[in-house]
Short mmCIF file of C-alpha atoms in Angstrom, two decimals:
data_model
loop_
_atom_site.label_atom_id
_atom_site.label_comp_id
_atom_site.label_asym_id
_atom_site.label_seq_id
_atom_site.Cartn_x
_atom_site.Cartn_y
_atom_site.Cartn_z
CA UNK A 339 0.00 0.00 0.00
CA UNK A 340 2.66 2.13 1.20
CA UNK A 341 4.56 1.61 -2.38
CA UNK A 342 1.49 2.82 -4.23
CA UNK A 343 1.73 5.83 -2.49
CA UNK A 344 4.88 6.58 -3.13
CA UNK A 345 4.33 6.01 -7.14
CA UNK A 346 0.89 7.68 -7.19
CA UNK A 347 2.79 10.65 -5.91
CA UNK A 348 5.85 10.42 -8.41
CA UNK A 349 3.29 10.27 -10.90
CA UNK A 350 1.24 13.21 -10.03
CA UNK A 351 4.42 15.04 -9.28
CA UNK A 352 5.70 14.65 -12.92
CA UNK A 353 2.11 15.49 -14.14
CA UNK A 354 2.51 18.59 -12.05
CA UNK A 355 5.47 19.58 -13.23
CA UNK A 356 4.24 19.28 -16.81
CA UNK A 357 1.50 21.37 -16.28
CA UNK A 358 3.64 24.41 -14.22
CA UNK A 359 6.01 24.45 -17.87
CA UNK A 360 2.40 25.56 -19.18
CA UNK A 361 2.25 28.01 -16.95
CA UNK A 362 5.83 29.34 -17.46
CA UNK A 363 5.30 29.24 -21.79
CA UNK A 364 2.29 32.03 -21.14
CA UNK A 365 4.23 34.49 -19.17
CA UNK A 366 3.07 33.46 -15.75
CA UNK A 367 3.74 32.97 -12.60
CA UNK A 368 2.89 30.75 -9.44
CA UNK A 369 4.92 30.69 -6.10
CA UNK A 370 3.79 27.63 -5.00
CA UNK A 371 6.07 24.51 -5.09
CA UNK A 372 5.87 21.41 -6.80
CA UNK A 373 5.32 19.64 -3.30
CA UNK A 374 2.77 22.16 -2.32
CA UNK A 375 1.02 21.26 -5.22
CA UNK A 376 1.32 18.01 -4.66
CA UNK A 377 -0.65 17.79 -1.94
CA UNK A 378 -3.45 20.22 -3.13
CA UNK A 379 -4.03 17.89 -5.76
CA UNK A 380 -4.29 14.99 -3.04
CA UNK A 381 -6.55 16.64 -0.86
CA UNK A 382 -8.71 16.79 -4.17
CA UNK A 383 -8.48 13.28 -4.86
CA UNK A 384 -9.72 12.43 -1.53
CA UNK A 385 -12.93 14.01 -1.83
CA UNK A 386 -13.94 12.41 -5.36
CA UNK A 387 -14.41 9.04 -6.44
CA UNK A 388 -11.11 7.11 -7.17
CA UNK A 389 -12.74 4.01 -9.11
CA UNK A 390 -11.88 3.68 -12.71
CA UNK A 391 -11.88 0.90 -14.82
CA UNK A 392 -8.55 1.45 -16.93
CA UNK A 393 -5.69 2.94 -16.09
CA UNK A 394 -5.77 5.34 -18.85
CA UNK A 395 -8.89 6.31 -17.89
CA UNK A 396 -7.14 7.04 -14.50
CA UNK A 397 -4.92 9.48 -15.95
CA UNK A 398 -6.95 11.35 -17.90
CA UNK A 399 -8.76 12.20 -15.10
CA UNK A 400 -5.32 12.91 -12.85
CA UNK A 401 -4.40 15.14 -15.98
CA UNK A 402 -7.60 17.06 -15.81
CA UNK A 403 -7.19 17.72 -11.93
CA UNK A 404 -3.92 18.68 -11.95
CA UNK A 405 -4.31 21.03 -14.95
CA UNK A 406 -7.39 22.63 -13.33
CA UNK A 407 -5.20 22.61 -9.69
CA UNK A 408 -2.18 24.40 -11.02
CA UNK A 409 -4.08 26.84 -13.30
CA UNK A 410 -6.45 27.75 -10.85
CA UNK A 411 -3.63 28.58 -8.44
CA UNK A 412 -1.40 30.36 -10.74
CA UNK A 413 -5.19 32.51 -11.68
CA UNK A 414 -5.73 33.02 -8.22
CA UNK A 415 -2.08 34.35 -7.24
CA UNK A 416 -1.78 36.30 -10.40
CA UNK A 417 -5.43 38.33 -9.66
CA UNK A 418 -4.96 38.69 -6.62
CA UNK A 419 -1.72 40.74 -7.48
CA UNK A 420 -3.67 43.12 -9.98
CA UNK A 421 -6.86 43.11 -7.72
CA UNK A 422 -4.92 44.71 -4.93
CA UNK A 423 -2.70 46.78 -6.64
CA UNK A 424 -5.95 48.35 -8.30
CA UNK A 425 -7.08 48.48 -5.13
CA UNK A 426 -4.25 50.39 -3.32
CA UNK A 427 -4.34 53.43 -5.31
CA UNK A 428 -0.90 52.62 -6.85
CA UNK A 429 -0.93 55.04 -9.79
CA UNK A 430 1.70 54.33 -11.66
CA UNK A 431 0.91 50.46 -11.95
CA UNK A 432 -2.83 51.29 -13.02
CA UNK A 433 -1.41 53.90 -15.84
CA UNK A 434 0.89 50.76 -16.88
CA UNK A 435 -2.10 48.38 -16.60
CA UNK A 436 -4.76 50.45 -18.23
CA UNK A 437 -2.18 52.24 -20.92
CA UNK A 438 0.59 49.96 -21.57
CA UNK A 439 1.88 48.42 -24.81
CA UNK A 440 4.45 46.25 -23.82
CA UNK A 441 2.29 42.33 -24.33
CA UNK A 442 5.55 40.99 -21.94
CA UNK A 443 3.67 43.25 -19.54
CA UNK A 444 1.24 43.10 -16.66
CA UNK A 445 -1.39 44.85 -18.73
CA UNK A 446 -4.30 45.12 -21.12
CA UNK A 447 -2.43 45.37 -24.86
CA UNK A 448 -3.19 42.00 -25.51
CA UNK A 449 -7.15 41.70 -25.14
CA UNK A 450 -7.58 45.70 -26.55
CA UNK A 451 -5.85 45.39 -29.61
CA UNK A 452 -8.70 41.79 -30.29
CA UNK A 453 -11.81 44.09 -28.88
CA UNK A 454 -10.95 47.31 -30.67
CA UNK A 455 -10.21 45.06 -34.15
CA UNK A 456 -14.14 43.16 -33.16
CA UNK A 457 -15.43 47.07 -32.93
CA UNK A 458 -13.77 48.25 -35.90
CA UNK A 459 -15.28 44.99 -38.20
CA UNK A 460 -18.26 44.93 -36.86
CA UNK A 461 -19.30 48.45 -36.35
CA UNK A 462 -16.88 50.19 -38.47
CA UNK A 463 -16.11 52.53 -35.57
CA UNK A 464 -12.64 53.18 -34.68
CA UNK A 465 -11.76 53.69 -30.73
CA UNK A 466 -8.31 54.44 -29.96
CA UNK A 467 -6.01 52.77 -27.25
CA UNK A 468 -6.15 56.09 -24.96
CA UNK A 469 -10.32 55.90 -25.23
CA UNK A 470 -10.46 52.49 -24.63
CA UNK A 471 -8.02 52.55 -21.15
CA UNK A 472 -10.47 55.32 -20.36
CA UNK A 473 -13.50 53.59 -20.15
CA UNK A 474 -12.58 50.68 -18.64
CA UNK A 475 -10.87 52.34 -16.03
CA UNK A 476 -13.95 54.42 -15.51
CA UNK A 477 -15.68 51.06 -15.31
CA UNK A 478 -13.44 48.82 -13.03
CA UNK A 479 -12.90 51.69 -10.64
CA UNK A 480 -16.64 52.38 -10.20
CA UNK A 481 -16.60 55.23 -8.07
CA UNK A 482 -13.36 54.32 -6.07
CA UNK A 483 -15.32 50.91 -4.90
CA UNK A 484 -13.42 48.92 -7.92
CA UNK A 485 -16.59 46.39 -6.98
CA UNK A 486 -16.69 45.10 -10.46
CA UNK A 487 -13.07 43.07 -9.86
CA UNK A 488 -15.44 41.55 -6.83
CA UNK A 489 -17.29 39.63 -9.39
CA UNK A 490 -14.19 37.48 -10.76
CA UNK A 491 -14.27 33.77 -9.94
CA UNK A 492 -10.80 32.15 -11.03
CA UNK A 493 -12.39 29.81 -13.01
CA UNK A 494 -10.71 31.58 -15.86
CA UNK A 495 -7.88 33.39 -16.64
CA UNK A 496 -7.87 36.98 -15.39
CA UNK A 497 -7.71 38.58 -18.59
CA UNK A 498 -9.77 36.42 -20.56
CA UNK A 499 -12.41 36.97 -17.98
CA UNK A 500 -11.37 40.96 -18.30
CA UNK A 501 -11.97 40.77 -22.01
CA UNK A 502 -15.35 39.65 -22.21
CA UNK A 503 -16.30 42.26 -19.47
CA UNK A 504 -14.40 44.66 -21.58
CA UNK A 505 -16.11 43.99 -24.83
CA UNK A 506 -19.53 43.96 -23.34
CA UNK A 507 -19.02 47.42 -21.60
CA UNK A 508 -17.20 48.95 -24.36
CA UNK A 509 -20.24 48.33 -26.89
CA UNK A 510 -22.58 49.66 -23.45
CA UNK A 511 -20.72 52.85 -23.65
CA UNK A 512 -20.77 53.29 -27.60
CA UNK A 513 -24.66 52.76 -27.62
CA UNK A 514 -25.42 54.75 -25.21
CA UNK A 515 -23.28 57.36 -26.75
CA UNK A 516 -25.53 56.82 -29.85
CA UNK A 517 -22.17 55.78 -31.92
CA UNK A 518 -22.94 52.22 -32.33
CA UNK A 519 -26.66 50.63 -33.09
CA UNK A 520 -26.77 47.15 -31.84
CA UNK A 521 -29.86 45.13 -33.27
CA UNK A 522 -31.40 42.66 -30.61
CA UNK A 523 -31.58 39.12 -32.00
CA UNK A 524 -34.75 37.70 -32.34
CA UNK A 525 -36.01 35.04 -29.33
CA UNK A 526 -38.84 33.97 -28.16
CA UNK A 527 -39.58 36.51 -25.69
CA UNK A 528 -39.25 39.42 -27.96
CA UNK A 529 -41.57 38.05 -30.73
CA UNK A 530 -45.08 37.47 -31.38
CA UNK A 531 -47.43 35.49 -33.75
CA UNK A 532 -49.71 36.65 -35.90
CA UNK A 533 -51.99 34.07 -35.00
CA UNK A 534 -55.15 34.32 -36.86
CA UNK A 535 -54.24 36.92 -39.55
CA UNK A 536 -52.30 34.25 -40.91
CA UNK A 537 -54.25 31.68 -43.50
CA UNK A 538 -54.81 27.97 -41.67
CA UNK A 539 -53.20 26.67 -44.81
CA UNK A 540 -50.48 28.28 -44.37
CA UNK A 541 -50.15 27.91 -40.68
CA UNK A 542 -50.70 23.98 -41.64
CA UNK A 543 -47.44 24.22 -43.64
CA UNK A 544 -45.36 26.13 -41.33
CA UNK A 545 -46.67 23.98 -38.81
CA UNK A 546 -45.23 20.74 -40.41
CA UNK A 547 -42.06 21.95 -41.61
CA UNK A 548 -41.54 23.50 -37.91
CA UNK A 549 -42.70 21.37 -35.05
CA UNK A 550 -41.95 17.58 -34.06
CA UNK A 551 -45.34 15.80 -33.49
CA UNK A 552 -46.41 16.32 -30.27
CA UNK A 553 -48.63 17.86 -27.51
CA UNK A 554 -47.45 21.52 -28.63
CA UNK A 555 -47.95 20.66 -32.22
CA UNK A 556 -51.49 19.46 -31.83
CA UNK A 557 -52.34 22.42 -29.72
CA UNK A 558 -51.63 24.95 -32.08
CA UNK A 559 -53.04 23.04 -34.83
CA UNK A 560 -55.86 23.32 -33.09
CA UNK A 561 -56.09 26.77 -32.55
CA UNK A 562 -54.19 27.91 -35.99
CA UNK A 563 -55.44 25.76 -38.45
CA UNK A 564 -58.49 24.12 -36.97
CA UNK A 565 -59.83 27.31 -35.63
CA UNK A 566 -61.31 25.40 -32.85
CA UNK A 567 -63.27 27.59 -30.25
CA UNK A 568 -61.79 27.50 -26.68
CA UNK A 569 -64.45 26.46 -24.97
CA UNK A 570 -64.33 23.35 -26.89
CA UNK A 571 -60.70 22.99 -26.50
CA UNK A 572 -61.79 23.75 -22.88
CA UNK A 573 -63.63 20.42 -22.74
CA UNK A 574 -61.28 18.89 -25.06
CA UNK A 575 -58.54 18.72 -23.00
CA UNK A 576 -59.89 18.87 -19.70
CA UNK A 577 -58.55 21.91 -18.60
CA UNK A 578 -60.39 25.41 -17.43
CA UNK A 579 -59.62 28.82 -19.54
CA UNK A 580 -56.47 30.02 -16.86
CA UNK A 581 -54.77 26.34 -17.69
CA UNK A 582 -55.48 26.83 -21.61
CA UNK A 583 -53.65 29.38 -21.62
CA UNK A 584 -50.67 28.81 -19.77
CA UNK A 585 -50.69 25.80 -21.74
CA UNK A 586 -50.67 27.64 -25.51
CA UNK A 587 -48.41 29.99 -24.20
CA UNK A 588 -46.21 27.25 -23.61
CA UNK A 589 -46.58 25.57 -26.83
CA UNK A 590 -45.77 29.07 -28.52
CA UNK A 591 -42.83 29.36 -26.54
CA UNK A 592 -42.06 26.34 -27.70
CA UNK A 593 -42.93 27.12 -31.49
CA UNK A 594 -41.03 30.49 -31.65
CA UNK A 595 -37.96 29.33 -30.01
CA UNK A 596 -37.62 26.25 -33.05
CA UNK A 597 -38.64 28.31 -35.98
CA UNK A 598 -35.95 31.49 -34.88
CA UNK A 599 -33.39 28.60 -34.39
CA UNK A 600 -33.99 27.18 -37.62
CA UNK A 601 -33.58 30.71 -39.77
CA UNK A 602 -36.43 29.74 -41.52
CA UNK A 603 -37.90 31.41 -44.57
CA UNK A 604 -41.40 31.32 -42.11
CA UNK A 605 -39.92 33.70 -39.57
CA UNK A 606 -40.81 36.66 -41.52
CA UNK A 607 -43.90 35.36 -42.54
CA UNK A 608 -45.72 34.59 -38.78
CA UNK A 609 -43.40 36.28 -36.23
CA UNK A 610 -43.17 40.08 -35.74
CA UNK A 611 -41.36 41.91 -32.90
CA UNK A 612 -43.19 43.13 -30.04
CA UNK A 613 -40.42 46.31 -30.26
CA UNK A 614 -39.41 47.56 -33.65
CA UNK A 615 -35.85 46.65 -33.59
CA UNK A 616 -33.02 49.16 -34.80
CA UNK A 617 -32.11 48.15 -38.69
CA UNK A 618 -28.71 50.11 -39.46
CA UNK A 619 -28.34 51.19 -42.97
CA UNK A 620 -25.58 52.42 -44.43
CA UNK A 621 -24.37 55.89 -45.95
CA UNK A 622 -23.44 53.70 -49.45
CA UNK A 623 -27.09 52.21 -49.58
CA UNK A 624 -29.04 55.05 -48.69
CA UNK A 625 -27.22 56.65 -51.54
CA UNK A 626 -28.63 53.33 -54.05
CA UNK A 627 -31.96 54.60 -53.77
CA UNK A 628 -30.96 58.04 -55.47
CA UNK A 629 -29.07 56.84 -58.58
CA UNK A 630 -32.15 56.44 -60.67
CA UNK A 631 -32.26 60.44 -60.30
CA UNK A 632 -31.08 61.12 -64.37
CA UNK A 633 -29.90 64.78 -63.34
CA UNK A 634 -26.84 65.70 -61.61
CA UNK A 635 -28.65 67.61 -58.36
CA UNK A 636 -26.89 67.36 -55.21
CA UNK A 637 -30.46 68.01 -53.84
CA UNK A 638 -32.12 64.39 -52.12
CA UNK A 639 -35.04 63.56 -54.84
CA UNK A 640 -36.79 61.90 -52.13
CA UNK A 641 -37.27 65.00 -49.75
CA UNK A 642 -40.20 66.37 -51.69
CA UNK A 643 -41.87 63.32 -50.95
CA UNK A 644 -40.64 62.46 -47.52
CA UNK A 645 -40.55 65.96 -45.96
CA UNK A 646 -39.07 69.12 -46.84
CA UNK A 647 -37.00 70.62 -44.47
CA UNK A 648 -35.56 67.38 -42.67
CA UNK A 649 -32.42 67.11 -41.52
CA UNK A 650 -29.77 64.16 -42.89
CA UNK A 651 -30.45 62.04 -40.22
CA UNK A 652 -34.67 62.25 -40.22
CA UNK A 653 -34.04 62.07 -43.74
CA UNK A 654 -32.03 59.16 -43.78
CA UNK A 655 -34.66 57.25 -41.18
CA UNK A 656 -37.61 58.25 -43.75
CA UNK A 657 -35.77 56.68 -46.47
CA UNK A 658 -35.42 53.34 -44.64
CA UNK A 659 -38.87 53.32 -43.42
CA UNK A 660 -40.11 53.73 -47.15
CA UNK A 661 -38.00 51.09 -48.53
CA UNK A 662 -39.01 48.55 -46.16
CA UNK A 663 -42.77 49.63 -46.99
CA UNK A 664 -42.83 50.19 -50.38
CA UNK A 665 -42.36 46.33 -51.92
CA UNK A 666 -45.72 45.43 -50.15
CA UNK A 667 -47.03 48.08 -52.68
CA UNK A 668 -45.89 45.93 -55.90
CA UNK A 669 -47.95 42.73 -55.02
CA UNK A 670 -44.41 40.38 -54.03
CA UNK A 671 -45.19 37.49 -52.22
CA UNK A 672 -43.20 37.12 -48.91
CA UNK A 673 -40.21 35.15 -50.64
CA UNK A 674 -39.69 38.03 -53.16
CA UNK A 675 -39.57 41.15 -50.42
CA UNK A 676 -37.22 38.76 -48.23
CA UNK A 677 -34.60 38.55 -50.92
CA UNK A 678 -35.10 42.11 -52.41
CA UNK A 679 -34.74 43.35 -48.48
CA UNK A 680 -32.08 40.67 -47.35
CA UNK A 681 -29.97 41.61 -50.42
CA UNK A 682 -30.96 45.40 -51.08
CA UNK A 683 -31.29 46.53 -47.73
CA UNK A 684 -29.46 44.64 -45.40
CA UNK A 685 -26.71 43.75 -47.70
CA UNK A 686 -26.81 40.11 -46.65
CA UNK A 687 -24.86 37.75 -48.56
CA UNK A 688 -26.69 35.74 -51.28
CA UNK A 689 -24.98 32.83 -50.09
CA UNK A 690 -26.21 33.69 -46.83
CA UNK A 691 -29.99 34.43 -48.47
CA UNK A 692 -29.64 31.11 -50.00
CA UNK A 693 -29.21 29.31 -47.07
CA UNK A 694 -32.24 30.79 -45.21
CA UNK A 695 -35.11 30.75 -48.05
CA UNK A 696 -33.47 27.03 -49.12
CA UNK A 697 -32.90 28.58 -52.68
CA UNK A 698 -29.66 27.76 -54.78
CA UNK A 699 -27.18 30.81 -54.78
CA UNK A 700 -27.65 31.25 -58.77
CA UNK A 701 -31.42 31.44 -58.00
CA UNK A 702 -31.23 34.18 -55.55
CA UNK A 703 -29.41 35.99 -57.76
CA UNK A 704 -31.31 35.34 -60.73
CA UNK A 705 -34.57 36.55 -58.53
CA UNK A 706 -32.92 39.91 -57.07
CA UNK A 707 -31.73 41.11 -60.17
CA UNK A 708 -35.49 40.68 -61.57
CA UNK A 709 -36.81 42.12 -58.66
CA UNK A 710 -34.17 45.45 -58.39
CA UNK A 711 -35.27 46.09 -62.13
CA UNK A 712 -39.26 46.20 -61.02
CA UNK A 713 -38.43 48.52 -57.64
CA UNK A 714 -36.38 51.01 -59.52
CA UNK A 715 -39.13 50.85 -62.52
CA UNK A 716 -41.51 51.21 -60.13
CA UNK A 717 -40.16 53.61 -57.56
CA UNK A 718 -39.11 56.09 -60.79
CA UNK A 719 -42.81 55.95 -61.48
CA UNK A 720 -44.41 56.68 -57.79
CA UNK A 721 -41.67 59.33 -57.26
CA UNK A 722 -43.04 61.44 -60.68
CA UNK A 723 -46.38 60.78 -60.09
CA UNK A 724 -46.16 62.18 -56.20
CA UNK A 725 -43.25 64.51 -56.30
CA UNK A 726 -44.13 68.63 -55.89
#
């Protein structure tokens, strides 16, 4: 017994050396010592089940303790260090920490230069470094409390917990600042159905391609296509009107949740938001809608229309209202004003379009080409017949 010991320890001692090197490769540190961790990773062992049925199942699971031991220690010592320096007041480490640029360093250079490249890609803002140590400083310090540094765990590394925070308050501060417009994905909560204004047939379809058979599937069937009045769906299924209800709200849930999932080509056609959300639209594509204009006036041909006297940005929200509105004027059916808005006004890939409507890629383009001809046919026409 006493010679198991002794080679379960060599073992884990080897294993534990292997995994400090990692530590030492990414610029880290960790005071403790070999033998210290040692017997933290013991004292672990003790407290979980030791019964495997290989040996090299036995390892992998030694390797996975010992990893998350030593890196958990080497997190904990190397927080702690920032935490309370942040903490003390000591100036010139927080200028280092928030403004450095040495990635050798104890600071942020290596997770700002990956956020402000995200912002820059996806937002087409730029934010420089001095901005950036600005508001997260602003953030972590809090008031003097530095309470946010309270909410780190050591489940992760420091920093990569630090960049996520980072990221998230860094877009916080650029939409409140009305630089940035972030558009809320679509769930379940944030939707509704159209319920009844939508034809049973075609509920019977979406219902099909959507929902596994089921309890929730013959519920809505039963209110969507069958058209089934609730008290008889009262009696039905045994249940009073409080219960029916909880129970198709469920099933919607339910419904919503699959169909947004999916990307469907339905989504468009039986959810809408309960809040309008906040479509961005570019400078370049605001400008598409004026290059039917044959003359070479730097006046906006759709102002006499729209509103005369408006400003570039009320302008600019007219124009987007009236190009989501007008295609329902030219009698498309729902899969034509998804790829003319997809493609024209979102600018969404046609492979992308492809994917969602289940169209081949030389369809969609086929189809938006058509339909781009019709709008600016028909747009030229309604702007003549209702300009001043």
């Amino acid at each position: 017994m006493e010679a198991n010991v002794v080679t379960r320890k060599a073992t884990i001692l080897k294993m534990v050396k292997g995994a400090r090197l990692e530590i030492v490769i990414r610029n880290k540190k960790i005071s403790a010592s070999d033998e210290e961790l040692v017997q933290k990773v013991m004292d672990r062992f003790q407290k979980e089940d030791d019964d495997f049925a290989t040996e090299s199942k036995r390892l992998c699971h030694w390797d996975s303790v010992i990893r998350d031991v030593v890196w958990l220690e080497a997190n904990m010592e190397e927080s702690k260090m920032i935490i309370d320096r942040l903490k003390s007041g000591d100036e010139s480490f927080a200028n280092d920490f928030f403004y450095g640029d040495d990635r050798t360093g104890c600071n942020i250079s290596r997770i700002r230069s990956k956020i402000l490249s995200f912002i820059k890609q996806t937002y087409k803002v730029d934010v420089s470094s001095d901005e950036f140590g600005n508001i997260l400083y602003a953030f972590l310090w809090n008031g003097g409390t530095w309470s946010v540094l309270d909410s780190y765990s050591c489940k992760s590394s420091f920093f990569c917990w630090l960049e996520e925070i980072a990221r998230h308050e860094l877009i916080r501060y650029l939409k409140d600042m009305n630089i940035i417009k972030v558009k809320s994905e679509r769930t379940a909560g944030n939707t509704r159905m159209l319920g009844m204004s939508v034809l049973p047939e075609t509920w019977e379809c979406v219902l099909a391609d959507t929902m596994p058979d089921g309890f929730h599937k013959k519920l809505l069937s039963d209110i969507l296509v069958k058209r089934k009045t609730k008290e008889a769906m009262e009696v039905e299924y045994g249940v009073d009107a409080e219960d029916l209800h909880r129970l198709q709200k469920r099933a919607e849930a339910d419904f919503k949740d699959r169909l947004i999932r999916s990307n469907s080509v339905y989504e468009d056609l039986v959810l809408r938001d309960k809040c309008v959300r906040r479509e961005e639209v570019s400078e370049d594509f605001v400008k598409d809608i004026y290059s039917w204009q044959e003359d070479n006036s730097n006046a906006n041909p759709l102002a006499d229309v729209l509103g005369v006297g408006l400003d570039n940005e009320e302008l600019h929200e007219k124009v987007k209202d009236f190009l989501y509105s007008f295609p329902k004027m030219l009698n498309w059916t729902e899969e034509e004003r998804l790829v003319w808005t997809l493609r024209f006004i979102e600018n969404t890939a046609p492979v992308e379009v492809a994917e969602r409507i289940g169209r081949r890629r030389s369809w969609v383009d086929t189809k938006y080409s058509r339909l781009n001809a019709r709008f600016n046919k028909a747009v030229r026409e309604w702007w003549f017949r209702n300009a001043v």
